[in-house]
Amino acid sequence: MASSMLPALLLFVAFTAAGIAAAETTPLDEVCGQLGGFYVTPELCASALCSDPTSPCRAAGDAPAVAALAVRLAARNATATKASVEAALSSSNATFAGAEVTKGLQACLELYAGAVTALQWAAASVAAGQYRGAREVLQAAEYIPAGCNGMAGDVAALPKENGGFSYMAMVAHAVVASRIRDY
Ligand SMILES: *[C@@H]1O[C@H](CO)[C@@H](O)[C@H](O)[C@H]1NC(C)=O
Ligand SMILES: *[C@@H]1O[C@H](CO)[C@@H](O)[C@H](O)[C@H]1NC(C)=O
């Protein structure tokens, strides 16, 4: 009798294992699920890290790979945002926007130019497993959008990408800072 039950039992075990495998969370879900202390919800985290179809977010194989992805995306996002601020600046010159707005956009552009260089360094650093330094770069980057708003004196003078970057910087900072806290 016991031997006749064995195949059924094995089948049951096989189905259960398959069910667990199907419901398994990816490293991205795990990393994104642990950022509450940084005021980053799992949804915000996943939407920022999965926003670029050329970098499949669920393919990141472990937590360090998720961190490397986050910083790479932040560097790319800053590069695209810098280009948008550049475009806003040249149209503000062309439309004779107030001198203060133009000056503010110029200063904002300089912040993004510096951030692109620093974030590219941070991306290489995190890819090599070094989180310190990169964390500070990301923390500073988080303040750029608000700084730009203040300097332009008029949120409407800034491209919408400026606001978008604040989410990306916030998520990337949280992901990298949570790696350091792990130690
Ligand atoms: C930057 O990332 C944010 C958050 O995912 C996104 O909404 C925004 O579109 C990105 N900006 C660019 C220029 O890719
Ligand atoms: C806008 O004008 C300022 C001052 O005239 C100039 O320095 C700057 O290069 C111009 N920017 C662009 C993007 O054309």
CSV table of C-alpha atoms and ligand atoms in Angstrom, one decimal:
chain,number,residue,atom,x,y,z
A,1,MET,CA,0.0,0.0,0.0
A,2,ALA,CA,2.8,2.4,0.9
A,3,SER,CA,4.5,1.7,-2.3
A,4,SER,CA,1.4,2.4,-4.4
A,5,MET,CA,1.0,5.8,-2.7
A,6,LEU,CA,4.6,6.8,-3.5
A,7,PRO,CA,4.1,8.0,-7.1
A,8,ALA,CA,1.1,10.2,-6.0
A,9,LEU,CA,3.2,11.6,-3.2
A,10,LEU,CA,6.1,12.4,-5.5
A,11,LEU,CA,3.7,14.0,-7.9
A,12,PHE,CA,2.4,16.2,-5.1
A,13,VAL,CA,5.9,17.2,-4.1
A,14,ALA,CA,6.7,18.1,-7.7
A,15,PHE,CA,3.6,20.2,-8.1
A,16,THR,CA,4.3,22.0,-4.9
A,17,ALA,CA,7.9,22.8,-5.9
A,18,ALA,CA,6.7,24.1,-9.3
A,19,GLY,CA,4.1,26.3,-7.5
A,20,ILE,CA,6.8,27.8,-5.3
A,21,ALA,CA,9.1,28.4,-8.3
A,22,ALA,CA,6.3,30.2,-10.2
A,23,ALA,CA,5.6,32.5,-7.2
A,24,GLU,CA,9.2,33.2,-6.5
A,25,THR,CA,10.1,36.8,-6.2
A,26,THR,CA,12.9,38.3,-8.2
A,27,PRO,CA,15.9,40.0,-6.6
A,28,LEU,CA,14.4,43.3,-7.8
A,29,ASP,CA,11.2,42.6,-5.8
A,30,GLU,CA,13.3,41.7,-2.8
A,31,VAL,CA,15.4,44.9,-3.0
A,32,CYS,CA,12.4,47.1,-3.7
A,33,GLY,CA,10.4,45.6,-0.8
A,34,GLN,CA,13.0,46.7,1.8
A,35,LEU,CA,13.2,50.5,1.1
A,36,GLY,CA,10.3,51.6,3.4
A,37,GLY,CA,12.9,53.2,5.7
A,38,PHE,CA,13.8,55.5,2.8
A,39,TYR,CA,10.1,56.4,2.1
A,40,VAL,CA,10.4,54.4,-1.2
A,41,THR,CA,7.4,52.1,-1.8
A,42,PRO,CA,7.9,48.8,-3.7
A,43,GLU,CA,5.7,50.3,-6.5
A,44,LEU,CA,7.8,53.5,-6.9
A,45,CYS,CA,11.0,51.5,-6.8
A,46,ALA,CA,9.8,49.0,-9.5
A,47,SER,CA,8.4,51.7,-11.7
A,48,ALA,CA,11.7,53.6,-11.7
A,49,LEU,CA,13.9,50.6,-12.2
A,50,CYS,CA,11.7,49.1,-14.9
A,51,SER,CA,11.1,52.3,-16.8
A,52,ASP,CA,13.8,51.6,-19.4
A,53,PRO,CA,12.9,48.6,-21.7
A,54,THR,CA,16.5,48.4,-22.9
A,55,SER,CA,17.6,47.4,-19.3
A,56,PRO,CA,15.4,44.5,-18.3
A,57,CYS,CA,15.0,45.1,-14.6
A,58,ARG,CA,13.9,41.5,-13.7
A,59,ALA,CA,17.0,40.1,-15.3
A,60,ALA,CA,19.2,41.5,-12.5
A,61,GLY,CA,20.3,38.3,-10.8
A,62,ASP,CA,21.0,39.5,-7.3
A,63,ALA,CA,20.9,42.5,-5.0
A,64,PRO,CA,24.3,43.9,-6.1
A,65,ALA,CA,23.1,43.7,-9.8
A,66,VAL,CA,19.9,45.6,-8.9
A,67,ALA,CA,22.1,48.3,-7.3
A,68,ALA,CA,24.3,48.5,-10.4
A,69,LEU,CA,21.2,48.8,-12.5
A,70,ALA,CA,19.7,51.6,-10.4
A,71,VAL,CA,22.8,53.7,-10.6
A,72,ARG,CA,23.3,53.1,-14.3
A,73,LEU,CA,19.7,54.2,-14.9
A,74,ALA,CA,20.2,57.3,-12.7
A,75,ALA,CA,23.2,58.3,-14.7
A,76,ARG,CA,21.3,57.8,-18.0
A,77,ASN,CA,18.3,59.7,-16.6
A,78,ALA,CA,20.5,62.6,-15.6
A,79,THR,CA,22.1,62.7,-19.1
A,80,ALA,CA,18.6,62.9,-20.7
A,81,THR,CA,17.4,65.5,-18.2
A,82,LYS,CA,20.5,67.6,-18.8
A,83,ALA,CA,19.7,67.6,-22.5
A,84,SER,CA,16.1,68.7,-21.7
A,85,VAL,CA,17.4,71.6,-19.6
A,86,GLU,CA,19.8,72.5,-22.4
A,87,ALA,CA,16.8,72.7,-24.8
A,88,ALA,CA,14.8,74.7,-22.4
A,89,LEU,CA,17.7,77.1,-22.0
A,90,SER,CA,18.1,77.7,-25.7
A,91,SER,CA,14.4,78.3,-26.1
A,92,SER,CA,14.4,80.6,-23.1
A,93,ASN,CA,17.2,82.6,-24.8
A,94,ALA,CA,15.2,82.7,-28.0
A,95,THR,CA,12.0,83.9,-26.4
A,96,PHE,CA,13.8,86.5,-24.2
A,97,ALA,CA,12.6,84.9,-21.0
A,98,GLY,CA,13.5,87.0,-18.0
A,99,ALA,CA,17.2,87.2,-17.4
A,100,GLU,CA,16.7,85.6,-14.0
A,101,VAL,CA,15.0,82.5,-15.4
A,102,THR,CA,17.8,82.2,-18.0
A,103,LYS,CA,20.4,82.5,-15.3
A,104,GLY,CA,18.6,79.9,-13.2
A,105,LEU,CA,18.5,77.5,-16.1
A,106,GLN,CA,22.2,78.0,-16.8
A,107,ALA,CA,23.0,77.2,-13.1
A,108,CYS,CA,20.6,74.2,-13.2
A,109,LEU,CA,22.4,72.9,-16.4
A,110,GLU,CA,25.7,73.1,-14.5
A,111,LEU,CA,24.3,71.0,-11.7
A,112,TYR,CA,23.2,68.3,-14.1
A,113,ALA,CA,26.5,68.5,-16.0
A,114,GLY,CA,28.3,67.8,-12.7
A,115,ALA,CA,25.8,65.1,-11.8
A,116,VAL,CA,26.3,63.2,-15.0
A,117,THR,CA,30.0,63.0,-14.5
A,118,ALA,CA,29.6,62.0,-10.8
A,119,LEU,CA,26.9,59.5,-11.5
A,120,GLN,CA,28.9,57.8,-14.2
A,121,TRP,CA,31.7,57.4,-11.7
A,122,ALA,CA,29.2,56.1,-9.2
A,123,ALA,CA,27.8,53.6,-11.7
A,124,ALA,CA,31.2,52.2,-12.3
A,125,SER,CA,31.9,52.1,-8.6
A,126,VAL,CA,28.7,50.3,-7.7
A,127,ALA,CA,29.2,47.9,-10.5
A,128,ALA,CA,32.5,47.0,-8.8
A,129,GLY,CA,30.8,46.5,-5.5
A,130,GLN,CA,31.9,49.8,-3.9
A,131,TYR,CA,28.9,51.6,-2.4
A,132,ARG,CA,30.5,54.3,-0.3
A,133,GLY,CA,31.1,57.5,-2.2
A,134,ALA,CA,28.4,56.4,-4.6
A,135,ARG,CA,25.8,56.8,-1.9
A,136,GLU,CA,26.9,60.4,-1.3
A,137,VAL,CA,26.8,61.2,-5.0
A,138,LEU,CA,23.3,59.9,-5.2
A,139,GLN,CA,22.2,61.8,-2.1
A,140,ALA,CA,23.5,65.0,-3.6
A,141,ALA,CA,21.7,64.2,-6.9
A,142,GLU,CA,18.4,64.0,-5.0
A,143,TYR,CA,18.6,67.7,-4.2
A,144,ILE,CA,19.2,68.9,-7.8
A,145,PRO,CA,15.5,69.0,-9.0
A,146,ALA,CA,14.5,71.2,-6.0
A,147,GLY,CA,17.6,73.3,-6.5
A,148,CYS,CA,16.8,73.9,-10.1
A,149,ASN,CA,13.2,74.8,-9.2
A,150,GLY,CA,14.5,77.4,-6.7
A,151,MET,CA,17.1,78.8,-9.1
A,152,ALA,CA,14.7,79.2,-12.1
A,153,GLY,CA,12.2,80.8,-9.7
A,154,ASP,CA,9.5,79.2,-11.8
A,155,VAL,CA,8.8,75.5,-12.0
A,156,ALA,CA,7.1,76.0,-15.4
A,157,ALA,CA,10.4,77.2,-16.9
A,158,LEU,CA,11.9,73.7,-16.3
A,159,PRO,CA,11.3,70.7,-18.4
A,160,LYS,CA,9.2,67.9,-16.8
A,161,GLU,CA,12.2,65.6,-16.8
A,162,ASN,CA,13.6,67.7,-13.9
A,163,GLY,CA,10.7,66.4,-11.7
A,164,GLY,CA,11.1,62.8,-13.1
A,165,PHE,CA,14.8,62.8,-12.1
A,166,SER,CA,13.9,63.4,-8.5
A,167,TYR,CA,12.2,60.0,-8.3
A,168,MET,CA,15.0,58.2,-10.1
A,169,ALA,CA,17.6,59.7,-7.8
A,170,MET,CA,15.5,59.0,-4.7
A,171,VAL,CA,15.1,55.3,-5.7
A,172,ALA,CA,18.8,54.8,-6.7
A,173,HIS,CA,19.9,56.5,-3.4
A,174,ALA,CA,17.7,54.2,-1.4
A,175,VAL,CA,18.9,51.1,-3.2
A,176,VAL,CA,22.6,51.9,-2.7
A,177,ALA,CA,22.1,53.1,0.9
A,178,SER,CA,20.3,49.9,1.8
A,179,ARG,CA,23.3,47.9,0.6
A,180,ILE,CA,25.6,49.7,3.0
A,181,ARG,CA,23.2,49.2,5.9
A,182,ASP,CA,23.3,45.5,5.2
A,183,TYR,CA,26.9,45.2,6.2
B,1,LIG,C1,13.7,59.4,-15.2
B,1,LIG,O1,13.2,58.5,-14.4
B,1,LIG,C2,11.8,58.8,-14.0
B,1,LIG,C3,11.4,57.8,-12.9
B,1,LIG,O2,11.4,56.5,-13.4
B,1,LIG,C4,11.0,58.8,-15.2
B,1,LIG,O3,9.6,59.1,-14.9
B,1,LIG,C5,11.5,59.8,-16.2
B,1,LIG,O4,10.7,59.7,-17.4
B,1,LIG,C6,12.9,59.5,-16.5
B,1,LIG,N1,13.4,60.6,-17.4
B,1,LIG,C7,14.1,60.3,-18.5
B,1,LIG,C8,14.5,61.6,-19.2
B,1,LIG,O5,14.3,59.2,-18.9
B,2,LIG,C1,22.0,81.8,-23.6
B,2,LIG,O1,22.5,83.1,-23.5
B,2,LIG,C2,23.6,83.2,-22.7
B,2,LIG,C3,23.9,84.7,-22.5
B,2,LIG,O2,23.6,85.4,-23.6
B,2,LIG,C4,24.8,82.5,-23.3
B,2,LIG,O3,25.9,82.5,-22.4
B,2,LIG,C5,24.4,81.0,-23.4
B,2,LIG,O4,25.4,80.2,-24.0
B,2,LIG,C6,23.1,80.9,-24.2
B,2,LIG,N1,22.7,79.5,-24.1
B,2,LIG,C7,22.2,78.7,-25.1
B,2,LIG,C8,21.9,77.3,-24.8
B,2,LIG,O5,22.1,79.2,-26.2
